[in-house]
Amino acid sequence: MMAQKVSKLLSYWLRHSPDAGNLTLDGSGWAKVESVKASLAREGIDSALLEPTVAESDKQRFELSDDGTRIRARQGHSVSVDLSWPITTPPEFLYHGTIERFLEAIFSEGLKPMTRHHVHLSPDAETAARVGARRGPAVILRVAAGRMANQSLIFRLASNGVWLTDTVPPRFIEQV
Ligand code: HQG
């Protein structure tokens, strides 16, 4: 499906490899829409697909600036950007979907951002199950976010509902 191809290219360019898309990201992760469209055209893709792809992305992965001239990924970067999502008090529990194979490491060293900037957490177990299922049979972990916040650990909330934190120590993690 073409929209999926556009979404994959945008993820790759805007999160991991702006060079591959001939793009420059500013400190907050924004690229010029014009440049992204030129790069899509170079890939043989109709650049008019950009706006509908952004609007229809199931996870609202990307955002356009108010004037429509800039675009960025809402999270998930491996390149250095400061997205500045607002520090927000989390609900008592947040959820993380993973797979069996990672559990031993997670329960010994905690949840780590791995190649991303943050650990990504979901507001509900269903969403976490979908995230985990990308890799195999999903295992759902419940994170005591409220207790973490009480101990001054910081959470940020992206505008698509994904919760971000630096690491989750094992004592706050429980398998459900
Ligand atoms: C695991 C997708 C070993 C972690 C999704 C996960 C989400 C550890 C993997 C978003 C570990 C990292 C994020 C440790 C964590 N030892 N493994 N200490 N700590 N892990 O993809 O949360 O399609 O970077 O459990 O839908 O899976 O990109 O994170 O399995 O919203 O928009 O290491 O990415 O959205 O994997 O997914 P990821 P994630 P997009």
Short mmCIF file of N, CA and C and ligand atoms in Angstrom, two decimals:
data_model
loop_
_atom_site.label_atom_id
_atom_site.label_comp_id
_atom_site.label_asym_id
_atom_site.label_seq_id
_atom_site.Cartn_x
_atom_site.Cartn_y
_atom_site.Cartn_z
N MET A 1 0.85 -1.20 0.00
CA MET A 1 0.00 0.00 0.00
C MET A 1 0.88 1.25 0.00
N MET A 2 0.55 2.20 -0.86
CA MET A 2 1.42 3.37 -1.03
C MET A 2 1.54 4.19 0.25
N ALA A 3 0.41 4.37 0.98
CA ALA A 3 0.47 5.18 2.20
C ALA A 3 1.46 4.58 3.19
N GLN A 4 1.52 3.26 3.24
CA GLN A 4 2.44 2.61 4.17
C GLN A 4 3.89 2.86 3.75
N LYS A 5 4.11 2.83 2.43
CA LYS A 5 5.47 3.09 1.95
C LYS A 5 5.88 4.53 2.29
N VAL A 6 4.96 5.46 2.09
CA VAL A 6 5.25 6.87 2.41
C VAL A 6 5.55 6.99 3.91
N SER A 7 4.71 6.33 4.74
CA SER A 7 4.88 6.39 6.18
C SER A 7 6.24 5.82 6.61
N LYS A 8 6.63 4.71 5.99
CA LYS A 8 7.93 4.10 6.34
C LYS A 8 9.09 5.02 5.97
N LEU A 9 8.99 5.62 4.77
CA LEU A 9 10.06 6.55 4.35
C LEU A 9 10.12 7.75 5.29
N LEU A 10 8.95 8.30 5.64
CA LEU A 10 8.94 9.46 6.53
C LEU A 10 9.54 9.10 7.88
N SER A 11 9.18 7.93 8.42
CA SER A 11 9.75 7.49 9.71
C SER A 11 11.26 7.41 9.61
N TYR A 12 11.73 6.80 8.54
CA TYR A 12 13.18 6.61 8.39
C TYR A 12 13.89 7.96 8.30
N TRP A 13 13.38 8.83 7.44
CA TRP A 13 14.05 10.13 7.24
C TRP A 13 13.93 11.03 8.46
N LEU A 14 12.74 11.09 9.05
CA LEU A 14 12.50 12.09 10.11
C LEU A 14 12.93 11.62 11.49
N ARG A 15 13.16 10.30 11.64
CA ARG A 15 13.59 9.83 12.95
C ARG A 15 15.04 9.38 12.97
N HIS A 16 15.48 8.80 11.87
CA HIS A 16 16.77 8.09 11.92
C HIS A 16 17.82 8.59 10.95
N SER A 17 17.40 8.97 9.76
CA SER A 17 18.41 9.24 8.75
C SER A 17 18.00 10.38 7.82
N PRO A 18 17.99 11.62 8.36
CA PRO A 18 17.63 12.76 7.50
C PRO A 18 18.51 12.82 6.24
N ASP A 19 19.77 12.46 6.38
CA ASP A 19 20.67 12.48 5.21
C ASP A 19 20.12 11.64 4.07
N ALA A 20 19.59 10.47 4.40
CA ALA A 20 19.08 9.57 3.35
C ALA A 20 17.95 10.23 2.58
N GLY A 21 17.24 11.17 3.22
CA GLY A 21 16.16 11.87 2.53
C GLY A 21 16.58 13.27 2.10
N ASN A 22 17.89 13.53 2.11
CA ASN A 22 18.40 14.85 1.75
C ASN A 22 17.79 15.96 2.59
N LEU A 23 17.54 15.66 3.88
CA LEU A 23 16.84 16.62 4.73
C LEU A 23 17.76 17.14 5.82
N THR A 24 17.44 18.33 6.30
CA THR A 24 18.08 18.85 7.50
C THR A 24 16.98 19.02 8.53
N LEU A 25 17.20 18.48 9.73
CA LEU A 25 16.22 18.67 10.80
C LEU A 25 16.72 19.81 11.70
N ASP A 26 15.80 20.65 12.17
CA ASP A 26 16.22 21.64 13.16
C ASP A 26 16.26 20.97 14.54
N GLY A 27 16.61 21.73 15.55
CA GLY A 27 16.80 21.17 16.88
C GLY A 27 15.56 20.51 17.45
N SER A 28 14.38 20.87 16.96
CA SER A 28 13.14 20.27 17.43
C SER A 28 12.62 19.20 16.48
N GLY A 29 13.44 18.84 15.51
CA GLY A 29 13.07 17.72 14.64
C GLY A 29 12.27 18.09 13.39
N TRP A 30 12.13 19.39 13.13
CA TRP A 30 11.32 19.81 11.98
C TRP A 30 12.13 19.81 10.69
N ALA A 31 11.51 19.34 9.62
CA ALA A 31 12.08 19.43 8.26
C ALA A 31 11.13 20.26 7.41
N LYS A 32 11.64 20.81 6.31
CA LYS A 32 10.78 21.56 5.39
C LYS A 32 9.91 20.60 4.58
N VAL A 33 8.62 20.86 4.55
CA VAL A 33 7.69 20.03 3.76
C VAL A 33 8.13 19.98 2.29
N GLU A 34 8.55 21.15 1.81
CA GLU A 34 9.02 21.25 0.41
C GLU A 34 10.15 20.25 0.13
N SER A 35 11.10 20.16 1.06
CA SER A 35 12.24 19.25 0.87
C SER A 35 11.78 17.80 0.94
N VAL A 36 10.86 17.52 1.86
CA VAL A 36 10.37 16.14 1.99
C VAL A 36 9.63 15.75 0.71
N LYS A 37 8.84 16.67 0.17
CA LYS A 37 8.11 16.38 -1.07
C LYS A 37 9.07 16.12 -2.23
N ALA A 38 10.15 16.91 -2.27
CA ALA A 38 11.14 16.70 -3.34
C ALA A 38 11.76 15.31 -3.21
N SER A 39 12.00 14.89 -1.96
CA SER A 39 12.61 13.57 -1.75
C SER A 39 11.63 12.45 -2.10
N LEU A 40 10.36 12.65 -1.78
CA LEU A 40 9.35 11.64 -2.17
C LEU A 40 9.32 11.52 -3.69
N ALA A 41 9.34 12.67 -4.37
CA ALA A 41 9.30 12.66 -5.83
C ALA A 41 10.51 11.91 -6.39
N ARG A 42 11.66 12.10 -5.76
CA ARG A 42 12.87 11.37 -6.20
C ARG A 42 12.71 9.86 -6.04
N GLU A 43 11.88 9.46 -5.08
CA GLU A 43 11.62 8.02 -4.89
C GLU A 43 10.53 7.53 -5.83
N GLY A 44 10.05 8.41 -6.71
CA GLY A 44 8.99 8.03 -7.64
C GLY A 44 7.61 8.03 -7.01
N ILE A 45 7.47 8.76 -5.90
CA ILE A 45 6.19 8.79 -5.18
C ILE A 45 5.52 10.15 -5.40
N ASP A 46 4.22 10.14 -5.63
CA ASP A 46 3.45 11.37 -5.81
C ASP A 46 3.50 12.17 -4.51
N SER A 47 4.10 13.36 -4.55
CA SER A 47 4.32 14.11 -3.31
C SER A 47 3.01 14.61 -2.70
N ALA A 48 1.93 14.62 -3.49
CA ALA A 48 0.62 15.02 -2.95
C ALA A 48 0.12 14.02 -1.90
N LEU A 49 0.78 12.85 -1.80
CA LEU A 49 0.38 11.86 -0.79
C LEU A 49 0.84 12.24 0.61
N LEU A 50 1.71 13.24 0.71
CA LEU A 50 2.28 13.56 2.02
C LEU A 50 1.20 13.96 3.04
N GLU A 51 0.40 14.97 2.72
CA GLU A 51 -0.58 15.45 3.71
C GLU A 51 -1.60 14.37 4.09
N PRO A 52 -2.21 13.66 3.12
CA PRO A 52 -3.14 12.60 3.53
C PRO A 52 -2.48 11.51 4.37
N THR A 53 -1.22 11.19 4.07
CA THR A 53 -0.53 10.17 4.88
C THR A 53 -0.38 10.64 6.32
N VAL A 54 -0.01 11.90 6.49
CA VAL A 54 0.14 12.44 7.84
C VAL A 54 -1.21 12.44 8.56
N ALA A 55 -2.26 12.85 7.85
CA ALA A 55 -3.58 12.95 8.48
C ALA A 55 -4.13 11.59 8.86
N GLU A 56 -3.86 10.58 8.03
CA GLU A 56 -4.51 9.29 8.24
C GLU A 56 -3.66 8.29 9.01
N SER A 57 -2.40 8.64 9.34
CA SER A 57 -1.54 7.72 10.07
C SER A 57 -2.24 7.22 11.33
N ASP A 58 -2.38 5.90 11.45
CA ASP A 58 -3.11 5.32 12.58
C ASP A 58 -2.60 5.82 13.92
N LYS A 59 -1.29 5.96 14.03
CA LYS A 59 -0.74 6.36 15.32
C LYS A 59 -0.41 7.84 15.39
N GLN A 60 -0.82 8.60 14.37
CA GLN A 60 -0.50 10.04 14.37
C GLN A 60 1.00 10.24 14.60
N ARG A 61 1.80 9.51 13.79
CA ARG A 61 3.25 9.54 13.97
C ARG A 61 3.88 10.89 13.65
N PHE A 62 3.25 11.63 12.73
CA PHE A 62 3.88 12.86 12.23
C PHE A 62 2.99 14.04 12.52
N GLU A 63 3.61 15.21 12.56
CA GLU A 63 2.79 16.42 12.68
C GLU A 63 3.29 17.48 11.72
N LEU A 64 2.34 18.27 11.21
CA LEU A 64 2.66 19.42 10.35
C LEU A 64 2.59 20.67 11.21
N SER A 65 3.45 21.64 10.91
CA SER A 65 3.37 22.92 11.61
C SER A 65 2.04 23.59 11.25
N ASP A 66 1.62 24.56 12.04
CA ASP A 66 0.33 25.21 11.81
C ASP A 66 0.23 25.79 10.40
N ASP A 67 1.33 26.32 9.90
CA ASP A 67 1.28 26.91 8.55
C ASP A 67 1.53 25.87 7.45
N GLY A 68 1.72 24.62 7.85
CA GLY A 68 1.85 23.55 6.86
C GLY A 68 3.18 23.50 6.12
N THR A 69 4.16 24.30 6.54
CA THR A 69 5.43 24.33 5.80
C THR A 69 6.48 23.39 6.39
N ARG A 70 6.23 22.88 7.61
CA ARG A 70 7.23 22.01 8.24
C ARG A 70 6.57 20.73 8.75
N ILE A 71 7.37 19.69 8.86
CA ILE A 71 6.87 18.39 9.32
C ILE A 71 7.89 17.76 10.25
N ARG A 72 7.40 17.02 11.25
CA ARG A 72 8.32 16.26 12.10
C ARG A 72 7.64 14.98 12.59
N ALA A 73 8.45 14.04 13.04
CA ALA A 73 7.91 12.86 13.71
C ALA A 73 7.63 13.25 15.16
N ARG A 74 6.54 12.73 15.71
CA ARG A 74 6.19 13.12 17.08
C ARG A 74 7.09 12.46 18.12
N GLN A 75 7.67 11.32 17.79
CA GLN A 75 8.62 10.67 18.70
C GLN A 75 9.28 9.51 17.97
N GLY A 76 10.14 8.79 18.69
CA GLY A 76 10.76 7.60 18.12
C GLY A 76 12.11 7.84 17.47
N HIS A 77 12.67 9.04 17.67
CA HIS A 77 13.93 9.38 17.00
C HIS A 77 15.13 8.62 17.54
N SER A 78 16.09 8.34 16.65
CA SER A 78 17.41 7.95 17.11
C SER A 78 18.39 9.10 16.90
N VAL A 79 18.10 10.02 15.97
CA VAL A 79 18.96 11.20 15.84
C VAL A 79 18.64 12.15 16.99
N SER A 80 19.61 13.03 17.28
CA SER A 80 19.46 13.90 18.43
C SER A 80 18.50 15.07 18.14
N VAL A 81 17.37 15.08 18.82
CA VAL A 81 16.44 16.21 18.72
C VAL A 81 15.85 16.43 20.12
N ASP A 82 15.38 17.64 20.36
CA ASP A 82 14.72 17.93 21.62
C ASP A 82 13.27 18.28 21.31
N LEU A 83 12.39 17.33 21.54
CA LEU A 83 11.00 17.52 21.13
C LEU A 83 10.20 18.35 22.13
N SER A 84 10.71 18.41 23.37
CA SER A 84 10.07 19.23 24.40
C SER A 84 8.60 18.94 24.64
N TRP A 85 8.19 17.69 24.61
CA TRP A 85 6.81 17.39 25.01
C TRP A 85 6.66 17.78 26.48
N PRO A 86 5.51 18.28 26.87
CA PRO A 86 5.37 18.81 28.23
C PRO A 86 5.49 17.73 29.30
N ILE A 87 6.17 18.08 30.36
CA ILE A 87 6.24 17.22 31.53
C ILE A 87 4.83 17.13 32.09
N THR A 88 4.36 15.91 32.29
CA THR A 88 2.95 15.70 32.64
C THR A 88 2.86 14.65 33.73
N THR A 89 1.98 14.85 34.68
CA THR A 89 1.78 13.86 35.73
C THR A 89 1.07 12.65 35.13
N PRO A 90 1.66 11.47 35.27
CA PRO A 90 1.07 10.29 34.63
C PRO A 90 -0.07 9.71 35.47
N PRO A 91 -0.89 8.84 34.87
CA PRO A 91 -1.86 8.10 35.66
C PRO A 91 -1.12 7.10 36.56
N GLU A 92 -1.84 6.45 37.44
CA GLU A 92 -1.20 5.52 38.38
C GLU A 92 -0.42 4.43 37.65
N PHE A 93 -1.02 3.91 36.55
CA PHE A 93 -0.35 2.85 35.80
C PHE A 93 -0.25 3.19 34.32
N LEU A 94 0.87 2.81 33.73
CA LEU A 94 1.03 2.85 32.28
C LEU A 94 1.47 1.45 31.86
N TYR A 95 1.47 1.18 30.56
CA TYR A 95 1.71 -0.19 30.09
C TYR A 95 2.80 -0.23 29.03
N HIS A 96 3.49 -1.35 28.98
CA HIS A 96 4.54 -1.54 27.98
C HIS A 96 4.40 -2.95 27.40
N GLY A 97 4.34 -3.03 26.09
CA GLY A 97 4.24 -4.34 25.44
C GLY A 97 5.61 -4.78 24.96
N THR A 98 5.96 -6.01 25.31
CA THR A 98 7.25 -6.53 24.87
C THR A 98 7.09 -8.01 24.58
N ILE A 99 8.20 -8.75 24.52
CA ILE A 99 8.12 -10.20 24.30
C ILE A 99 8.93 -10.93 25.37
N GLU A 100 8.58 -12.18 25.55
CA GLU A 100 9.18 -13.07 26.56
C GLU A 100 10.72 -12.96 26.63
N ARG A 101 11.32 -13.02 25.46
CA ARG A 101 12.78 -13.07 25.35
C ARG A 101 13.48 -11.89 26.06
N PHE A 102 12.80 -10.74 26.17
CA PHE A 102 13.44 -9.57 26.76
C PHE A 102 13.22 -9.48 28.28
N LEU A 103 12.37 -10.37 28.83
CA LEU A 103 11.94 -10.17 30.22
C LEU A 103 13.07 -10.24 31.23
N GLU A 104 13.97 -11.21 31.03
CA GLU A 104 15.03 -11.38 32.01
C GLU A 104 15.85 -10.09 32.12
N ALA A 105 16.22 -9.55 30.97
CA ALA A 105 17.00 -8.30 30.97
C ALA A 105 16.18 -7.16 31.56
N ILE A 106 14.90 -7.09 31.19
CA ILE A 106 14.06 -5.99 31.68
C ILE A 106 13.92 -6.05 33.19
N PHE A 107 13.72 -7.26 33.74
CA PHE A 107 13.56 -7.36 35.19
C PHE A 107 14.89 -7.23 35.93
N SER A 108 16.01 -7.34 35.23
CA SER A 108 17.27 -7.11 35.94
C SER A 108 17.76 -5.67 35.78
N GLU A 109 17.60 -5.08 34.59
CA GLU A 109 18.13 -3.72 34.42
C GLU A 109 17.07 -2.64 34.20
N GLY A 110 15.81 -3.07 34.12
CA GLY A 110 14.73 -2.11 33.89
C GLY A 110 14.46 -1.93 32.41
N LEU A 111 13.44 -1.12 32.11
CA LEU A 111 13.14 -0.78 30.72
C LEU A 111 14.09 0.33 30.31
N LYS A 112 14.75 0.13 29.19
CA LYS A 112 15.70 1.13 28.69
C LYS A 112 15.24 1.61 27.31
N PRO A 113 15.67 2.80 26.92
CA PRO A 113 15.21 3.34 25.63
C PRO A 113 15.75 2.58 24.42
N MET A 114 16.76 1.75 24.62
CA MET A 114 17.40 1.02 23.53
C MET A 114 17.84 2.02 22.45
N THR A 115 17.36 1.91 21.22
CA THR A 115 17.87 2.83 20.19
C THR A 115 17.12 4.16 20.15
N ARG A 116 16.04 4.28 20.93
CA ARG A 116 15.28 5.53 20.90
C ARG A 116 15.74 6.46 22.01
N HIS A 117 15.09 7.63 22.11
CA HIS A 117 15.48 8.59 23.14
C HIS A 117 14.82 8.31 24.47
N HIS A 118 13.67 7.64 24.42
CA HIS A 118 12.90 7.41 25.63
C HIS A 118 12.34 6.00 25.61
N VAL A 119 11.93 5.55 26.78
CA VAL A 119 11.07 4.38 26.86
C VAL A 119 9.67 4.86 26.49
N HIS A 120 8.99 4.10 25.62
CA HIS A 120 7.63 4.47 25.21
C HIS A 120 6.63 3.64 26.01
N LEU A 121 5.66 4.32 26.61
CA LEU A 121 4.64 3.63 27.39
C LEU A 121 3.26 3.98 26.85
N SER A 122 2.33 3.05 27.02
CA SER A 122 0.97 3.24 26.50
C SER A 122 0.01 3.47 27.66
N PRO A 123 -1.08 4.21 27.40
CA PRO A 123 -2.04 4.47 28.47
C PRO A 123 -2.90 3.26 28.82
N ASP A 124 -2.97 2.27 27.94
CA ASP A 124 -3.81 1.11 28.23
C ASP A 124 -3.14 -0.17 27.75
N ALA A 125 -3.58 -1.28 28.33
CA ALA A 125 -2.97 -2.58 28.05
C ALA A 125 -3.19 -3.01 26.60
N GLU A 126 -4.32 -2.63 26.00
CA GLU A 126 -4.62 -3.04 24.62
C GLU A 126 -3.59 -2.44 23.67
N THR A 127 -3.30 -1.16 23.86
CA THR A 127 -2.31 -0.52 22.99
C THR A 127 -0.95 -1.18 23.19
N ALA A 128 -0.59 -1.44 24.45
CA ALA A 128 0.69 -2.08 24.74
C ALA A 128 0.77 -3.45 24.08
N ALA A 129 -0.35 -4.16 24.07
CA ALA A 129 -0.36 -5.50 23.45
C ALA A 129 -0.05 -5.38 21.95
N ARG A 130 -0.60 -4.37 21.31
CA ARG A 130 -0.32 -4.17 19.87
C ARG A 130 1.15 -3.85 19.64
N VAL A 131 1.73 -3.03 20.53
CA VAL A 131 3.14 -2.67 20.38
C VAL A 131 4.01 -3.92 20.53
N GLY A 132 3.72 -4.72 21.56
CA GLY A 132 4.50 -5.93 21.79
C GLY A 132 4.37 -6.92 20.64
N ALA A 133 3.17 -7.01 20.09
CA ALA A 133 2.87 -8.01 19.06
C ALA A 133 3.62 -7.75 17.75
N ARG A 134 4.26 -6.57 17.62
CA ARG A 134 5.10 -6.35 16.43
C ARG A 134 6.24 -7.35 16.38
N ARG A 135 6.62 -7.90 17.54
CA ARG A 135 7.81 -8.76 17.61
C ARG A 135 7.51 -10.24 17.83
N GLY A 136 6.28 -10.55 18.22
CA GLY A 136 5.94 -11.94 18.53
C GLY A 136 4.80 -11.91 19.52
N PRO A 137 4.52 -13.08 20.17
CA PRO A 137 3.45 -13.09 21.17
C PRO A 137 3.75 -12.05 22.26
N ALA A 138 2.80 -11.14 22.46
CA ALA A 138 3.06 -9.99 23.33
C ALA A 138 2.99 -10.36 24.80
N VAL A 139 3.88 -9.76 25.57
CA VAL A 139 3.83 -9.83 27.03
C VAL A 139 3.59 -8.39 27.49
N ILE A 140 2.63 -8.23 28.41
CA ILE A 140 2.29 -6.87 28.84
C ILE A 140 2.85 -6.60 30.23
N LEU A 141 3.53 -5.48 30.34
CA LEU A 141 4.08 -5.07 31.63
C LEU A 141 3.32 -3.85 32.12
N ARG A 142 3.03 -3.86 33.42
CA ARG A 142 2.36 -2.71 34.02
C ARG A 142 3.40 -1.92 34.80
N VAL A 143 3.45 -0.63 34.51
CA VAL A 143 4.46 0.25 35.10
C VAL A 143 3.78 1.15 36.14
N ALA A 144 4.31 1.16 37.35
CA ALA A 144 3.74 1.97 38.43
C ALA A 144 4.18 3.42 38.26
N ALA A 145 3.58 4.08 37.25
CA ALA A 145 3.99 5.43 36.86
C ALA A 145 3.72 6.43 37.97
N GLY A 146 2.62 6.26 38.68
CA GLY A 146 2.29 7.18 39.76
C GLY A 146 3.37 7.16 40.85
N ARG A 147 3.81 5.96 41.20
CA ARG A 147 4.87 5.86 42.21
C ARG A 147 6.18 6.45 41.69
N MET A 148 6.48 6.22 40.41
CA MET A 148 7.69 6.80 39.82
C MET A 148 7.64 8.33 39.92
N ALA A 149 6.48 8.88 39.56
CA ALA A 149 6.34 10.35 39.58
C ALA A 149 6.51 10.88 41.01
N ASN A 150 5.98 10.12 41.98
CA ASN A 150 6.14 10.54 43.38
C ASN A 150 7.61 10.57 43.79
N GLN A 151 8.41 9.78 43.09
CA GLN A 151 9.85 9.76 43.42
C GLN A 151 10.62 10.65 42.45
N SER A 152 9.92 11.61 41.86
CA SER A 152 10.54 12.65 41.03
C SER A 152 11.05 12.18 39.68
N LEU A 153 10.60 11.01 39.23
CA LEU A 153 10.95 10.61 37.86
C LEU A 153 9.97 11.31 36.91
N ILE A 154 10.50 11.71 35.78
CA ILE A 154 9.75 12.61 34.89
C ILE A 154 9.09 11.86 33.74
N PHE A 155 7.87 12.24 33.45
CA PHE A 155 7.13 11.72 32.29
C PHE A 155 6.77 12.87 31.37
N ARG A 156 6.82 12.60 30.09
CA ARG A 156 6.35 13.57 29.10
C ARG A 156 5.25 12.91 28.29
N LEU A 157 4.28 13.70 27.87
CA LEU A 157 3.17 13.17 27.09
C LEU A 157 3.18 13.78 25.70
N ALA A 158 3.38 12.91 24.69
CA ALA A 158 3.35 13.39 23.30
C ALA A 158 1.90 13.61 22.89
N SER A 159 1.71 14.42 21.85
CA SER A 159 0.34 14.82 21.51
C SER A 159 -0.46 13.69 20.89
N ASN A 160 0.15 12.55 20.63
CA ASN A 160 -0.63 11.39 20.16
C ASN A 160 -0.88 10.37 21.27
N GLY A 161 -0.63 10.77 22.52
CA GLY A 161 -1.01 9.91 23.63
C GLY A 161 0.07 8.95 24.11
N VAL A 162 1.25 8.98 23.47
CA VAL A 162 2.35 8.12 23.91
C VAL A 162 3.07 8.80 25.08
N TRP A 163 3.30 8.04 26.15
CA TRP A 163 4.03 8.55 27.32
C TRP A 163 5.50 8.20 27.18
N LEU A 164 6.37 9.16 27.54
CA LEU A 164 7.81 9.00 27.38
C LEU A 164 8.49 9.18 28.72
N THR A 165 9.45 8.31 29.02
CA THR A 165 10.26 8.49 30.22
C THR A 165 11.65 7.95 29.94
N ASP A 166 12.63 8.29 30.79
CA ASP A 166 14.01 7.93 30.47
C ASP A 166 14.29 6.44 30.63
N THR A 167 13.97 5.92 31.81
CA THR A 167 14.15 4.49 32.07
C THR A 167 13.12 4.13 33.13
N VAL A 168 12.80 2.85 33.21
CA VAL A 168 11.89 2.39 34.26
C VAL A 168 12.63 1.33 35.08
N PRO A 169 13.05 1.66 36.32
CA PRO A 169 13.73 0.68 37.16
C PRO A 169 12.82 -0.52 37.44
N PRO A 170 13.44 -1.70 37.61
CA PRO A 170 12.68 -2.95 37.75
C PRO A 170 11.63 -2.92 38.87
N ARG A 171 11.89 -2.18 39.94
CA ARG A 171 10.94 -2.21 41.07
C ARG A 171 9.58 -1.62 40.72
N PHE A 172 9.49 -0.91 39.60
CA PHE A 172 8.21 -0.32 39.19
C PHE A 172 7.50 -1.17 38.13
N ILE A 173 8.06 -2.33 37.80
CA ILE A 173 7.52 -3.12 36.69
C ILE A 173 6.90 -4.41 37.20
N GLU A 174 5.74 -4.74 36.65
CA GLU A 174 5.04 -5.96 37.03
C GLU A 174 4.45 -6.59 35.76
N GLN A 175 4.60 -7.89 35.63
CA GLN A 175 3.98 -8.54 34.47
C GLN A 175 2.51 -8.77 34.73
N VAL A 176 1.64 -8.49 33.75
CA VAL A 176 0.20 -8.70 33.98
C VAL A 176 -0.30 -9.91 33.18
C1 HQG B 1 12.81 -3.81 24.73
C2 HQG B 1 6.26 1.87 17.65
C3 HQG B 1 16.15 -5.82 26.64
C4 HQG B 1 11.43 -3.20 24.68
C5 HQG B 1 5.39 1.23 18.68
C6 HQG B 1 11.15 -3.26 23.19
C7 HQG B 1 5.59 2.10 19.90
C8 HQG B 1 14.58 -4.20 26.40
C9 HQG B 1 12.52 -3.05 22.56
C10 HQG B 1 6.97 2.68 19.70
C11 HQG B 1 15.04 -3.55 27.56
C12 HQG B 1 12.73 -1.66 22.06
C13 HQG B 1 7.97 2.11 20.68
C14 HQG B 1 16.12 -4.13 28.26
C15 HQG B 1 13.41 -2.41 26.77
N1 HQG B 1 16.65 -5.26 27.76
N2 HQG B 1 15.14 -5.33 25.94
N3 HQG B 1 16.62 -3.58 29.37
N4 HQG B 1 14.30 -2.44 27.75
N5 HQG B 1 13.56 -3.47 25.93
O1 HQG B 1 10.76 -0.34 19.07
O2 HQG B 1 8.33 0.21 22.98
O3 HQG B 1 5.53 2.35 14.68
O4 HQG B 1 12.48 0.92 20.50
O5 HQG B 1 10.50 -3.95 25.43
O6 HQG B 1 4.05 1.12 18.28
O7 HQG B 1 8.64 -1.60 21.19
O8 HQG B 1 7.59 3.41 15.55
O9 HQG B 1 10.30 0.30 21.50
O10 HQG B 1 10.63 -4.50 22.80
O11 HQG B 1 4.65 3.12 20.01
O12 HQG B 1 5.47 4.73 15.45
O13 HQG B 1 13.47 -3.30 23.58
O14 HQG B 1 7.36 2.30 18.38
O15 HQG B 1 5.65 2.96 17.05
O16 HQG B 1 11.94 -1.50 20.89
O17 HQG B 1 8.01 0.69 20.56
P1 HQG B 1 11.41 -0.11 20.39
P2 HQG B 1 8.78 -0.19 21.63
P3 HQG B 1 6.10 3.40 15.58
#
